[in-house]
Short mmCIF file of C-alpha atoms in Angstrom, two decimals:
data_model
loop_
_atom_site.label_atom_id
_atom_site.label_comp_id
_atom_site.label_asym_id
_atom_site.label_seq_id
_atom_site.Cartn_x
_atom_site.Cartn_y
_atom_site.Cartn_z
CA UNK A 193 26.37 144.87 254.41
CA UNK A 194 23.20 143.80 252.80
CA UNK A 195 22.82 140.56 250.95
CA UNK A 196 23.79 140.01 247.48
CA UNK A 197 20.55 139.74 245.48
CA UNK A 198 20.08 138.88 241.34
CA UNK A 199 19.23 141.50 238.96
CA UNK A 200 17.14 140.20 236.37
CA UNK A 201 16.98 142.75 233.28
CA UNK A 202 13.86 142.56 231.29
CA UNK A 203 12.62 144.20 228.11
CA UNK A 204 12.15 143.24 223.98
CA UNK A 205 15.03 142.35 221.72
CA UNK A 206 16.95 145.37 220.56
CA UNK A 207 16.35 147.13 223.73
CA UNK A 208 19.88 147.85 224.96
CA UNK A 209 19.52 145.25 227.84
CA UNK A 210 22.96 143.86 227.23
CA UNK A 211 24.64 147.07 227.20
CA UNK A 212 23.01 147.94 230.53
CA UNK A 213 24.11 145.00 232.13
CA UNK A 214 28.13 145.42 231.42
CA UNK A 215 27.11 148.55 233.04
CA UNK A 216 25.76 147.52 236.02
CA UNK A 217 28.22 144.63 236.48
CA UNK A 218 31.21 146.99 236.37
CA UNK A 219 29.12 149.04 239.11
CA UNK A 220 28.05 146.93 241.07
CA UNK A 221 30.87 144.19 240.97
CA UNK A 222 28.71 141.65 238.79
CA UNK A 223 28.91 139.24 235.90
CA UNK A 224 26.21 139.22 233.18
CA UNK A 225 24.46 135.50 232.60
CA UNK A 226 22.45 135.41 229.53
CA UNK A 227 19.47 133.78 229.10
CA UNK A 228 19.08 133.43 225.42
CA UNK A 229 18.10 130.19 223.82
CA UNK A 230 20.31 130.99 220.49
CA UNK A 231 23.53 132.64 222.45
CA UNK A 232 24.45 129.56 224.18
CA UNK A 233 25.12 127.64 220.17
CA UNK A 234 28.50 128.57 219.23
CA UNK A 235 29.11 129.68 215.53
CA UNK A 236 25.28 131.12 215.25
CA UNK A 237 26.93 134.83 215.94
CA UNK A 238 25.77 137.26 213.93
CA UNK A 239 22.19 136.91 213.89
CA UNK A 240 21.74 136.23 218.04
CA UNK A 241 22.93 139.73 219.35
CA UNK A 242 25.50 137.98 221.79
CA UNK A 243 27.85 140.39 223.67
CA UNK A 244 30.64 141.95 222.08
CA UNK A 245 34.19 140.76 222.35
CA UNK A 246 34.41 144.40 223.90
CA UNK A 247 31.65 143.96 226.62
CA UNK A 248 33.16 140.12 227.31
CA UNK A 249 36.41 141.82 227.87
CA UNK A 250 34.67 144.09 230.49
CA UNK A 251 32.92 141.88 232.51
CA UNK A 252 32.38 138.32 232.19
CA UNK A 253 29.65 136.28 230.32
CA UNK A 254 28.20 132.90 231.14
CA UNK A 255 26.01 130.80 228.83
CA UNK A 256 27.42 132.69 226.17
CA UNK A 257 28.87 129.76 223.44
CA UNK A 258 28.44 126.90 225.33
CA UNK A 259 27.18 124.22 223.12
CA UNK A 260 27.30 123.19 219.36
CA UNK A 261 24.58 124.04 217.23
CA UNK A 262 23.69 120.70 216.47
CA UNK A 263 23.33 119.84 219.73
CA UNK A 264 19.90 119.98 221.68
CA UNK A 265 19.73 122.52 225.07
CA UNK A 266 16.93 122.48 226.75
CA UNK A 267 15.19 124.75 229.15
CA UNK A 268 16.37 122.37 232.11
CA UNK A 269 19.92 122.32 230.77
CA UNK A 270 20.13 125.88 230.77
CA UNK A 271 18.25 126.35 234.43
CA UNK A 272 20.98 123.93 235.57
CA UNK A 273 23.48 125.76 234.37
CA UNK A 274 22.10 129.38 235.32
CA UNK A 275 21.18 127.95 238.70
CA UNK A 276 25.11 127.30 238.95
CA UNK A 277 25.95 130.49 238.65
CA UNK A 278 23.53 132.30 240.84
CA UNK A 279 24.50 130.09 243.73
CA UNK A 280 28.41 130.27 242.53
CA UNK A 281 28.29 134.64 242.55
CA UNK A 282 26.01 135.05 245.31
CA UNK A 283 28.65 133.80 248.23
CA UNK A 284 31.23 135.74 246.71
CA UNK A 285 29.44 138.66 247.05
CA UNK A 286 28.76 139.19 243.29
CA UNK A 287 26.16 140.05 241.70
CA UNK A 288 24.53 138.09 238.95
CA UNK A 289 23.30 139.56 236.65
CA UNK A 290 20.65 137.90 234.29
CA UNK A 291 19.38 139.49 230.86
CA UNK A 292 16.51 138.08 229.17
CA UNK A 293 16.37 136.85 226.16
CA UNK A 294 13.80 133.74 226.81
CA UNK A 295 10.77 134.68 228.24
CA UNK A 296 10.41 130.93 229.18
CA UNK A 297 14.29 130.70 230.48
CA UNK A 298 13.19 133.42 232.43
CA UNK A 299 10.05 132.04 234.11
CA UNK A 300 12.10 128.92 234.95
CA UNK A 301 15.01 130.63 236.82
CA UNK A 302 11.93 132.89 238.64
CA UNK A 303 9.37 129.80 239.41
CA UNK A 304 11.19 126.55 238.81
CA UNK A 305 10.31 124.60 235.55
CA UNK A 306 6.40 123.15 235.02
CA UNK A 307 6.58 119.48 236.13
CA UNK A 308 4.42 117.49 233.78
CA UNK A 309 3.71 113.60 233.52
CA UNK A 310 6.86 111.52 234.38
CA UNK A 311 8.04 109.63 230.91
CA UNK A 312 6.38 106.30 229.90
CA UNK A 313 8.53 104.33 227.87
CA UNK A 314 6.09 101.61 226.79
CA UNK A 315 4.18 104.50 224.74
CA UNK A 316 7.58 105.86 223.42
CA UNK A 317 8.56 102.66 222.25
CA UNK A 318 5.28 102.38 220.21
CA UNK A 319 6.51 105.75 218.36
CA UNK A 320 9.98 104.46 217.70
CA UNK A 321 9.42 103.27 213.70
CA UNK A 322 7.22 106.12 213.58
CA UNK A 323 8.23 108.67 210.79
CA UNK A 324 8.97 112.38 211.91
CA UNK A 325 6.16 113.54 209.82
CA UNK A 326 4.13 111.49 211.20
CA UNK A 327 4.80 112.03 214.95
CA UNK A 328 4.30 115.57 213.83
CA UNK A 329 0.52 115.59 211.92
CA UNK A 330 -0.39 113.09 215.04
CA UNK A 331 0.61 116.40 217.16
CA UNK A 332 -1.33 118.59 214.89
CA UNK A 333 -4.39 116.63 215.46
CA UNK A 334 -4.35 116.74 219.50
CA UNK A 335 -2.32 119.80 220.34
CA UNK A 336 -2.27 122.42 217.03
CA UNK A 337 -0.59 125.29 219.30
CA UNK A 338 2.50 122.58 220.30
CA UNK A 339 2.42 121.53 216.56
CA UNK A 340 3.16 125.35 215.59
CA UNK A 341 5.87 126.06 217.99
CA UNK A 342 7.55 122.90 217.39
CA UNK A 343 9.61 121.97 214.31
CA UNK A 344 8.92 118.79 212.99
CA UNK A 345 12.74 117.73 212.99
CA UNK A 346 12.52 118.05 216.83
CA UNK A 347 11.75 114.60 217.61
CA UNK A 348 11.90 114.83 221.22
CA UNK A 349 9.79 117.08 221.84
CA UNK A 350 7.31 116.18 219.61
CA UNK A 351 6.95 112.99 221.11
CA UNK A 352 6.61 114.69 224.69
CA UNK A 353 4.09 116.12 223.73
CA UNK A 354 2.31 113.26 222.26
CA UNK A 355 3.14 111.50 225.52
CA UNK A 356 1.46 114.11 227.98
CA UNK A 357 -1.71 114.51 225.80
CA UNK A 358 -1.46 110.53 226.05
CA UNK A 359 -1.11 110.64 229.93
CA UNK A 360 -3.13 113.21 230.68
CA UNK A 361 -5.59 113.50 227.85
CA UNK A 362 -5.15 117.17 227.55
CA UNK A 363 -2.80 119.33 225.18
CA UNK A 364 0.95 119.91 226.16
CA UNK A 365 0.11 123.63 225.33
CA UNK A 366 -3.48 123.60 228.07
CA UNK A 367 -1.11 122.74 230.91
CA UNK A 368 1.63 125.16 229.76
CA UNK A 369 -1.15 128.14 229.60
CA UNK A 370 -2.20 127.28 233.18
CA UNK A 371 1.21 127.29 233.98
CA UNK A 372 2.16 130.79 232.32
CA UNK A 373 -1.29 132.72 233.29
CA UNK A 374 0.91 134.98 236.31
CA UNK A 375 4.43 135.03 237.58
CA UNK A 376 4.22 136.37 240.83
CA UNK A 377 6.57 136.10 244.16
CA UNK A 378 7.62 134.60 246.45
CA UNK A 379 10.67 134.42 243.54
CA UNK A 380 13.52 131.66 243.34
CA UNK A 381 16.77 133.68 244.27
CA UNK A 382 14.70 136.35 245.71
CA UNK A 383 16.41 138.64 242.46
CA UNK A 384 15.44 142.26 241.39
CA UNK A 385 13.79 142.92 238.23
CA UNK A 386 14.12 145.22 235.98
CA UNK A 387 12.86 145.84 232.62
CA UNK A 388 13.28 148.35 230.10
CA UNK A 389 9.99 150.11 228.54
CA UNK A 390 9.72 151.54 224.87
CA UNK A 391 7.04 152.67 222.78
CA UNK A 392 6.33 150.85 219.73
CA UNK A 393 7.32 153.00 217.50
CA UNK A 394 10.94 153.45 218.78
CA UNK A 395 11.63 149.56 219.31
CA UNK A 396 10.34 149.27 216.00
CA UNK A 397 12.79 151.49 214.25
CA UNK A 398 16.09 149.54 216.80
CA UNK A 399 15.04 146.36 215.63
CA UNK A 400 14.75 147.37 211.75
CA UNK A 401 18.40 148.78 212.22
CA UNK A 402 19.85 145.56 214.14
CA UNK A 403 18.76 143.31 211.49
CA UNK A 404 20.15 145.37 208.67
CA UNK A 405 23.62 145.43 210.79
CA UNK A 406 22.68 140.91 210.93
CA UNK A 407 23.12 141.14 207.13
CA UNK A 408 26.04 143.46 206.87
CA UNK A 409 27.75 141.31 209.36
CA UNK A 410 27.07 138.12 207.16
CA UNK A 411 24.12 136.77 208.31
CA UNK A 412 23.80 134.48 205.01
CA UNK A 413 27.06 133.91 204.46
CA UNK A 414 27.41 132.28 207.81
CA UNK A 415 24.43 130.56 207.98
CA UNK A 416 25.22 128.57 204.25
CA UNK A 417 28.30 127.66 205.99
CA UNK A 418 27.00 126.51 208.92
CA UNK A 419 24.22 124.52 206.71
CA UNK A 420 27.14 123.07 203.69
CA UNK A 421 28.78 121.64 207.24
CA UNK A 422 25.99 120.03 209.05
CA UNK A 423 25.95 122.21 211.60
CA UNK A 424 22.41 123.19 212.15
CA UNK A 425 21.06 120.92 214.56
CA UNK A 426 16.74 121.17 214.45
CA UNK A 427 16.40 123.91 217.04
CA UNK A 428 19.51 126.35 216.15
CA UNK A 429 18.16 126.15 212.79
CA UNK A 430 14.99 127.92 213.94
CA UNK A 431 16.56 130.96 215.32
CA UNK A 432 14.99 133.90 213.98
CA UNK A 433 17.07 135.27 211.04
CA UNK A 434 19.42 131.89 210.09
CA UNK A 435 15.11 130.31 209.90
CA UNK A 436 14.62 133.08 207.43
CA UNK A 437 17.99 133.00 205.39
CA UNK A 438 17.37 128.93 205.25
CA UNK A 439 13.96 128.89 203.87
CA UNK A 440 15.58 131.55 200.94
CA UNK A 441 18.39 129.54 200.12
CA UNK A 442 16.59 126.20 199.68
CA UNK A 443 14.65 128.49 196.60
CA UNK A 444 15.80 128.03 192.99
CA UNK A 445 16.07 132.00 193.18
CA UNK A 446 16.86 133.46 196.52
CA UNK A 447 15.69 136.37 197.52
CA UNK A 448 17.84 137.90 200.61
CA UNK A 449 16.28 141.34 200.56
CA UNK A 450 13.08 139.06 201.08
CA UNK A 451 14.60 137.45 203.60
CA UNK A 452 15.62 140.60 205.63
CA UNK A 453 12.49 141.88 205.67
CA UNK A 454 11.02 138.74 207.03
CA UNK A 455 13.30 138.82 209.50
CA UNK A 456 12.31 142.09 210.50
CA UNK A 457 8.87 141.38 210.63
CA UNK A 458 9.66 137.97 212.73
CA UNK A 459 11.61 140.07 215.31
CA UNK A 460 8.59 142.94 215.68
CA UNK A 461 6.58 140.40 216.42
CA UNK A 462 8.71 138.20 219.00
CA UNK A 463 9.21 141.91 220.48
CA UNK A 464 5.54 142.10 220.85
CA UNK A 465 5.45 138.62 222.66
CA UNK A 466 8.06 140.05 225.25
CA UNK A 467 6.16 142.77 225.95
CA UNK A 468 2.95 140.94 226.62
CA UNK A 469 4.75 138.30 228.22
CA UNK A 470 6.40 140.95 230.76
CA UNK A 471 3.22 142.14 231.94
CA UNK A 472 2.93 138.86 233.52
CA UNK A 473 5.68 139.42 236.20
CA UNK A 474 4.62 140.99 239.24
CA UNK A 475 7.24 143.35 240.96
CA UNK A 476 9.12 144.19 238.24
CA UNK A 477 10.45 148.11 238.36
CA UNK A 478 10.27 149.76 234.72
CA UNK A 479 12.76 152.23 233.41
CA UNK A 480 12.79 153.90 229.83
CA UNK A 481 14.35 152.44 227.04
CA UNK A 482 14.87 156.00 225.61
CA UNK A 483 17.07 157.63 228.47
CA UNK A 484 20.40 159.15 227.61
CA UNK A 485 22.88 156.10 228.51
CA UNK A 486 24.10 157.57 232.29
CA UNK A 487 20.62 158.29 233.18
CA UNK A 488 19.20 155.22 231.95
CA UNK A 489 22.46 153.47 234.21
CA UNK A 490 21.36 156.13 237.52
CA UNK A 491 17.73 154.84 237.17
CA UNK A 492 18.62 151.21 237.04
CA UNK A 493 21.26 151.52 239.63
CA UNK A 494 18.89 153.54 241.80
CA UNK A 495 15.98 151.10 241.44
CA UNK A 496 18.35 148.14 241.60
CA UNK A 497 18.68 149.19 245.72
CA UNK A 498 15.41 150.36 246.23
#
């Protein structure tokens, strides 16, 4: 019998990767792990795409709902955990099956995470009284790419990367690049990948439609719960679509159609960034997006033991 490898589904948001891994799982005698960095907050449902209670029913989830959104989960915490798994299925002869989600969660479950300067507490002392604002324009100044991907609530990082420009005397965001220029093999877990490949045009039109169906499903109304409550810790609060819906609200005149179509745009373009990203794996074995369902499920089961 041969071994038990991964499957690691690639492909953009809206893409009908989580349907195709129930699929496969119920195939292949696998359970789905997600590697989304807004599925594991519980409460943030309907903007984050996370399975149906349907597809949960059918094969089981991990790092689905796992934390509160006001807590902080970082890309170690969640390679922890997905490590876990992998090494919990694998001896039992099942077949994990990982759908991405997180380009970066991703990269860390393929290559390990980037080790970077150990911590030096004398220099985070120094930035204890230090305003948040502050720590944040200080980023600006020596690392402008970490300053844009980084709130300015998120302390903790913020302060990392003050502390590795600090060490090393280069931006956070330099050593990141170097780090994220090519994933090739040899591969942690020695998985299968898979991705799914659509034309513009198409994802464009899925995404448009899933973020409508975010609204319908309450979007706003959840995420003005969530935010009357407390419950938006700083980086479930920058999930695309409750980010959106926040930055309405807080206006003396809201406007949610406004919002949607932010949204929308947000999404096409974090769609984009998967797809460029993806072109960084090597070995990965494409299928199209567009197949009818059972021979989309023949190709991937096909390439799956190639």
């Amino acid at each position: 019998m041969p071994p038990v490898r991964p499957i690691v589904l690639l492909g953009p948001t809206a893409g009908g990767k989580s349907a195709l891994a129930v699929e496969l799982a119920e195939r292949l005698g696998g359970e789905v792990v997600s590697a989304d960095a807004f599925q594991v907050y519980r409460h943030l449902d309907a903007g984050t795409a996370k399975p149906t209670a349907k597809e949960r029913a059918r094969v089981p989830h991990h790092l689905v709902d796992v934390v509160e959104p006001t807590q902080r989960f970082t890309v170690r915490d969640w390679l922890n955990r997905a490590d876990a798994e992998v090494q919990r299925l694998v001896p039992a002869g099942r077949v994990p099956i990982v759908v991405g989600g997180t380009n970066l969660y991703v990269r860390a479950l393929l290559e390990g995470l980037m080790e970077g300067p150990d911590a030096d507490p004398a220099f985070r002392a120094s930035l204890a009284a230090v305003p948040d604002a502050e720590l944040h324009a200080r980023l600006r100044e020596v690392d402008p790419a970490a300053a844009d991907r980084i709130a300015p609530a998120d302390r903790q990082r913020t302060v990392r990367g003050l502390e590795v420009f600090h060490l090393t005397g280069r931006p956070l965001s330099g050593h990141q690049r170097e780090w994220s220029a090519a994933v090739e093999p040899p591969y942690r877990h020695d998985p299968v990948l898979l991705a799914l490949r659509w034309e513009v045009p198409a994802i464009n039109r899925r995404i448009n439609a899933r973020v409508k169906a975010m609204f319908e499903r309450g979007l706003v109304e959840e995420t003005r719960r969530l935010e009357a409550a407390g419950l938006l810790g700083p980086q479930a609060r920058e999930a695309i679509g409750t980010k959106q819906v926040l930055a309405e609200l807080a206006k003396p005149k809201p406007d949610l159609d406004a919002a949607q179509e932010q949204v929308k745009i947000k999404t096409r373009r974090f769609a984009k960034q998967q797809r460029t990203w993806l072109r960084r794996f090597a070995g990965v074995r494409w299928l199209a997006g567009d197949q009818e369902p059972e021979a989309l499920l023949a190709g991937a089961l096909a390439a799956a033991s190639g």
